[in-house]
XYZ file of C-alpha atoms in Angstrom:
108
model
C 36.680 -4.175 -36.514
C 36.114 -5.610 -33.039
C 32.016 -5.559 -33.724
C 31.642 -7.892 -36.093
C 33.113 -11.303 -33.597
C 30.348 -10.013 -30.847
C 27.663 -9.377 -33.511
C 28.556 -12.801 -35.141
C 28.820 -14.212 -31.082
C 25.156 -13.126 -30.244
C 23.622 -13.759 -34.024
C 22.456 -17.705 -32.961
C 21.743 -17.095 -29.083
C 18.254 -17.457 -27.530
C 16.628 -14.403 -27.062
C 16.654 -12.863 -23.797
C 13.214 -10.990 -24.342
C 9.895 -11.515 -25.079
C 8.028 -9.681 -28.261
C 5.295 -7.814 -26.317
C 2.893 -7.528 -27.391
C 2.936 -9.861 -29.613
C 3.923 -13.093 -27.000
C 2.993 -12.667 -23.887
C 4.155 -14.287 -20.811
C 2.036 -16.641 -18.235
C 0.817 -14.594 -15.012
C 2.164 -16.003 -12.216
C -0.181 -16.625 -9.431
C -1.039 -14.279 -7.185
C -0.632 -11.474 -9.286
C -2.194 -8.116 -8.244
C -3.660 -6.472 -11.347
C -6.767 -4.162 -12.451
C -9.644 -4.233 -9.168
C -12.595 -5.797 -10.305
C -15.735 -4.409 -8.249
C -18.874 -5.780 -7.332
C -21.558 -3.236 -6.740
C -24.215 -5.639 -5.233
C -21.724 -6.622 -2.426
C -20.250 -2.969 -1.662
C -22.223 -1.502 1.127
C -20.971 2.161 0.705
C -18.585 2.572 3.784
C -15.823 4.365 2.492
C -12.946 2.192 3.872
C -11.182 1.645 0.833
C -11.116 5.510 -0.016
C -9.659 6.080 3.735
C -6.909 3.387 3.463
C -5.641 3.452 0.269
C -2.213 4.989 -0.198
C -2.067 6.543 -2.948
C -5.379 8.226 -2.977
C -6.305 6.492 -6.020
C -10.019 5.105 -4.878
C -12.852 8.122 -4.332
C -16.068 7.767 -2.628
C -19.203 8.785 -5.008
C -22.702 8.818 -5.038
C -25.169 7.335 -7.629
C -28.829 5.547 -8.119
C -27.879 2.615 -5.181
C -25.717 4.701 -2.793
C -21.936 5.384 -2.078
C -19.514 3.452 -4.208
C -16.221 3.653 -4.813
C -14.487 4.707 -8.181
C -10.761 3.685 -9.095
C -8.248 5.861 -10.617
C -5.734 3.410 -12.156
C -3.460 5.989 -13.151
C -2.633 6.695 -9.449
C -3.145 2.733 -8.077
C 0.124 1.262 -6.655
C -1.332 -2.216 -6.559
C -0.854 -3.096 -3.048
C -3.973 -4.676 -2.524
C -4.961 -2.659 0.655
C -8.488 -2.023 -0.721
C -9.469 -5.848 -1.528
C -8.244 -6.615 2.324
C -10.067 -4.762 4.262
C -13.467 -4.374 1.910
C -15.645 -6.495 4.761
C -18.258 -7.523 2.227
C -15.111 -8.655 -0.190
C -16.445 -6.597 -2.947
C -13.325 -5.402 -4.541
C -10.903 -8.395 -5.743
C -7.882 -7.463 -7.830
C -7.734 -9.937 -11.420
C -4.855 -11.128 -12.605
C -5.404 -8.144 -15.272
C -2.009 -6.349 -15.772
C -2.212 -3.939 -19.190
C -3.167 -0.739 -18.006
C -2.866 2.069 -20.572
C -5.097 5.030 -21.818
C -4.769 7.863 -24.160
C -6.532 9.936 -21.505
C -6.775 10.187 -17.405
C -10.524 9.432 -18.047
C -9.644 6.020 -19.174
C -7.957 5.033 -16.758
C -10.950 5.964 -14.096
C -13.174 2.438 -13.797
């Protein structure tokens, strides 16, 4: 049969994949991954709801004001909200595993 010369070609190669999750591969720098908020910075003024792109940041109130929560499940990543925060309280980690067995887990 013509599988057993390819199967025999490929049996001693180097991989060409990773075994997530079980190795994992270096971030590179400047990797935009999970936000990472910082109440005692935010001041409550709602840009980061109004610019983000996909809707995925909401404005609510609790014990210290307006703050913003994140809905991961909609975030594209694209860093708009860490920008333009003028009291830098949103800054995106180098985070990148983002899974839930709900939509609730994925709110932060």
């Amino acid at each position: 049969m013509a599988m057993e010369p390819e199967l025999i070609k490929h049996l001693f190669k180097k991989r060409a994949t990773v075994l997530y999750p079980f190795e994992k591969l270096e971030v590179p720098p400047g990797l935009r991954g999970v936000q990472r908020f910082f109440r005692e910075k935010c001041i409550g003024c709602g840009i980061c709801a109004r610019i983000c792109p996909a809707k995925a940041i909401e404005m609510v109130e609790d014990e210290k004001g307006k703050r913003p929560i994140f809905y991961l499940d909609r975030c594209i990543f694209c860093a708009e909200c860490e920008e333009k925060c003028p009291k830098k309280a949103i800054k995106l980690s180098e985070e990148y595993e983002v899974a839930g067995y709900t939509r609730e887990q994925l709110i932060h």
